[in-house]
CSV table of N, CA and C in Angstrom, one decimal:
chain,number,residue,atom,x,y,z
A,1243,MET,N,16.5,-14.1,-2.5
A,1243,MET,CA,15.9,-12.9,-2.0
A,1243,MET,C,14.9,-12.4,-3.0
A,1244,PRO,N,13.6,-12.4,-2.7
A,1244,PRO,CA,12.6,-11.8,-3.6
A,1244,PRO,C,12.7,-10.3,-3.7
A,1245,ILE,N,12.6,-9.8,-4.9
A,1245,ILE,CA,12.5,-8.4,-5.1
A,1245,ILE,C,11.2,-8.1,-5.8
A,1246,VAL,N,10.4,-7.3,-5.2
A,1246,VAL,CA,9.1,-6.9,-5.8
A,1246,VAL,C,9.2,-5.5,-6.3
A,1247,THR,N,8.8,-5.2,-7.5
A,1247,THR,CA,8.8,-3.9,-8.1
A,1247,THR,C,7.3,-3.4,-8.3
A,1248,VAL,N,7.0,-2.3,-7.7
A,1248,VAL,CA,5.7,-1.7,-7.8
A,1248,VAL,C,5.8,-0.5,-8.7
A,1249,GLN,N,5.1,-0.4,-9.8
A,1249,GLN,CA,5.0,0.8,-10.6
A,1249,GLN,C,3.7,1.4,-10.4
A,1250,GLN,N,3.7,2.7,-10.0
A,1250,GLN,CA,2.4,3.4,-9.7
A,1250,GLN,C,2.6,4.9,-9.8
A,1251,GLY,N,1.5,5.6,-9.7
A,1251,GLY,CA,1.5,7.0,-9.6
A,1251,GLY,C,1.9,7.4,-8.2
A,1252,PRO,N,2.2,8.7,-8.0
A,1252,PRO,CA,2.6,9.2,-6.7
A,1252,PRO,C,1.6,8.9,-5.6
A,1253,ARG,N,2.1,8.4,-4.4
A,1253,ARG,CA,1.3,8.2,-3.3
A,1253,ARG,C,1.9,8.8,-2.0
A,1254,ASP,N,1.1,9.0,-1.0
A,1254,ASP,CA,1.6,9.4,0.3
A,1254,ASP,C,2.5,8.4,0.9
A,1255,VAL,N,3.5,8.9,1.6
A,1255,VAL,CA,4.5,8.0,2.3
A,1255,VAL,C,3.9,7.0,3.2
A,1256,GLU,N,2.8,7.4,3.9
A,1256,GLU,CA,2.2,6.5,4.9
A,1256,GLU,C,1.6,5.3,4.1
A,1257,LEU,N,1.0,5.6,3.0
A,1257,LEU,CA,0.4,4.5,2.1
A,1257,LEU,C,1.5,3.6,1.6
A,1258,LYS,N,2.6,4.1,1.3
A,1258,LYS,CA,3.7,3.3,0.8
A,1258,LYS,C,4.3,2.4,1.9
A,1259,ARG,N,4.4,3.0,3.1
A,1259,ARG,CA,4.9,2.2,4.3
A,1259,ARG,C,4.0,1.0,4.5
A,1260,ASP,N,2.7,1.2,4.4
A,1260,ASP,CA,1.7,0.1,4.6
A,1260,ASP,C,1.8,-0.9,3.5
A,1261,LEU,N,1.9,-0.4,2.3
A,1261,LEU,CA,2.1,-1.4,1.1
A,1261,LEU,C,3.3,-2.2,1.3
A,1262,VAL,N,4.4,-1.6,1.6
A,1262,VAL,CA,5.7,-2.4,1.8
A,1262,VAL,C,5.5,-3.4,2.9
A,1263,ALA,N,4.9,-3.1,4.0
A,1263,ALA,CA,4.7,-4.0,5.1
A,1263,ALA,C,3.8,-5.2,4.6
A,1264,ARG,N,2.8,-4.9,3.9
A,1264,ARG,CA,1.8,-5.9,3.5
A,1264,ARG,C,2.5,-6.9,2.5
A,1265,ILE,N,3.2,-6.3,1.5
A,1265,ILE,CA,3.9,-7.1,0.5
A,1265,ILE,C,4.9,-8.0,1.2
A,1266,THR,N,5.7,-7.5,2.1
A,1266,THR,CA,6.7,-8.2,2.9
A,1266,THR,C,6.0,-9.4,3.6
A,1267,ASP,N,4.9,-9.1,4.4
A,1267,ASP,CA,4.2,-10.1,5.1
A,1267,ASP,C,3.7,-11.2,4.2
A,1268,ALA,N,3.2,-10.9,3.0
A,1268,ALA,CA,2.7,-11.9,2.1
A,1268,ALA,C,3.8,-12.8,1.7
A,1269,PHE,N,5.0,-12.3,1.4
A,1269,PHE,CA,6.1,-13.2,1.0
A,1269,PHE,C,6.6,-14.0,2.2
A,1270,VAL,N,6.6,-13.4,3.4
A,1270,VAL,CA,7.0,-14.2,4.6
A,1270,VAL,C,6.0,-15.3,4.8
A,1271,ASP,N,4.7,-15.1,4.7
A,1271,ASP,CA,3.7,-16.1,4.9
A,1271,ASP,C,3.8,-17.2,3.8
A,1272,ALA,N,3.9,-16.8,2.5
A,1272,ALA,CA,3.9,-17.7,1.4
A,1272,ALA,C,5.1,-18.5,1.3
A,1273,TYR,N,6.3,-17.9,1.5
A,1273,TYR,CA,7.5,-18.6,1.3
A,1273,TYR,C,8.3,-19.1,2.5
A,1274,GLN,N,7.7,-18.6,3.7
A,1274,GLN,CA,8.3,-19.0,5.0
A,1274,GLN,C,9.8,-18.5,5.0
A,1275,ILE,N,10.0,-17.3,4.7
A,1275,ILE,CA,11.3,-16.7,4.7
A,1275,ILE,C,11.4,-15.5,5.6
A,1276,PRO,N,12.6,-15.1,6.1
A,1276,PRO,CA,12.7,-14.0,6.9
A,1276,PRO,C,12.3,-12.7,6.2
A,1277,ALA,N,11.7,-11.8,6.9
A,1277,ALA,CA,11.3,-10.5,6.3
A,1277,ALA,C,12.5,-9.7,5.8
A,1278,GLU,N,13.7,-9.9,6.4
A,1278,GLU,CA,14.9,-9.2,6.0
A,1278,GLU,C,15.3,-9.6,4.6
A,1279,THR,N,14.8,-10.7,4.0
A,1279,THR,CA,15.2,-11.1,2.7
A,1279,THR,C,14.3,-10.5,1.6
A,1280,VAL,N,13.2,-9.9,2.0
A,1280,VAL,CA,12.3,-9.3,1.0
A,1280,VAL,C,12.6,-7.9,0.7
A,1281,GLN,N,12.7,-7.5,-0.5
A,1281,GLN,CA,12.9,-6.1,-0.9
A,1281,GLN,C,11.7,-5.7,-1.8
A,1282,VAL,N,11.3,-4.5,-1.5
A,1282,VAL,CA,10.2,-3.9,-2.3
A,1282,VAL,C,10.7,-2.6,-2.9
A,1283,TRP,N,10.6,-2.5,-4.2
A,1283,TRP,CA,11.0,-1.2,-4.8
A,1283,TRP,C,9.8,-0.6,-5.4
A,1284,ILE,N,9.6,0.7,-5.1
A,1284,ILE,CA,8.5,1.5,-5.5
A,1284,ILE,C,9.0,2.5,-6.6
A,1285,HIS,N,8.5,2.3,-7.8
A,1285,HIS,CA,8.8,3.2,-8.9
A,1285,HIS,C,7.6,4.1,-9.1
A,1286,GLU,N,7.7,5.4,-8.8
A,1286,GLU,CA,6.6,6.3,-9.0
A,1286,GLU,C,6.7,7.0,-10.3
A,1287,VAL,N,5.7,7.0,-11.1
A,1287,VAL,CA,5.6,7.6,-12.4
A,1287,VAL,C,4.7,8.8,-12.3
A,1288,PRO,N,5.2,10.0,-12.6
A,1288,PRO,CA,4.3,11.2,-12.6
A,1288,PRO,C,3.2,11.0,-13.5
A,1289,THR,N,2.0,11.6,-13.2
A,1289,THR,CA,0.8,11.4,-14.0
A,1289,THR,C,1.0,12.0,-15.4
A,1290,ASP,N,1.9,12.9,-15.6
A,1290,ASP,CA,2.1,13.5,-16.9
A,1290,ASP,C,3.1,12.7,-17.7
A,1291,SER,N,3.6,11.5,-17.2
A,1291,SER,CA,4.5,10.6,-17.9
A,1291,SER,C,3.9,9.2,-18.0
A,1292,TRP,N,2.6,9.1,-17.9
A,1292,TRP,CA,1.9,7.8,-17.9
A,1292,TRP,C,0.6,8.0,-18.6
A,1293,GLY,N,0.3,7.1,-19.5
A,1293,GLY,CA,-0.9,7.2,-20.3
A,1293,GLY,C,-1.7,5.9,-20.2
A,1294,ALA,N,-3.0,6.0,-20.5
A,1294,ALA,CA,-3.9,4.8,-20.6
A,1294,ALA,C,-5.0,5.2,-21.5
A,1295,ALA,N,-5.4,4.3,-22.3
A,1295,ALA,CA,-6.6,4.5,-23.3
A,1295,ALA,C,-6.3,5.7,-24.1
A,1296,GLY,N,-5.1,6.0,-24.5
A,1296,GLY,CA,-4.8,7.1,-25.4
A,1296,GLY,C,-4.7,8.5,-24.8
A,1297,LYS,N,-4.7,8.5,-23.5
A,1297,LYS,CA,-4.7,9.8,-22.8
A,1297,LYS,C,-3.7,9.8,-21.6
A,1298,LEU,N,-3.1,10.9,-21.3
A,1298,LEU,CA,-2.3,11.0,-20.1
A,1298,LEU,C,-3.2,10.9,-18.9
A,1299,ILE,N,-2.7,10.3,-17.9
A,1299,ILE,CA,-3.4,10.2,-16.6
A,1299,ILE,C,-3.7,11.6,-16.1
A,1300,ALA,N,-2.7,12.5,-16.3
A,1300,ALA,CA,-2.9,13.8,-15.8
A,1300,ALA,C,-4.1,14.6,-16.4
A,1301,ASP,N,-4.5,14.1,-17.6
A,1301,ASP,CA,-5.6,14.7,-18.3
A,1301,ASP,C,-7.0,14.1,-17.9
A,1302,LYS,N,-7.0,13.1,-17.1
A,1302,LYS,CA,-8.2,12.5,-16.8
A,1302,LYS,C,-8.9,13.1,-15.6
């Protein structure tokens, strides 16, 4: 069973639904497996707990 972990900043629930569906479809197409075997875990990181290029994302 594939498990896909997505780490990202907060997103709207509708966008996450679409992302999960698209990732699942990609695995179903690529591996010829049932959708029920694909798990997608979304780990949302608050912008004040994530940095890039020496700055918090919240400060950009």
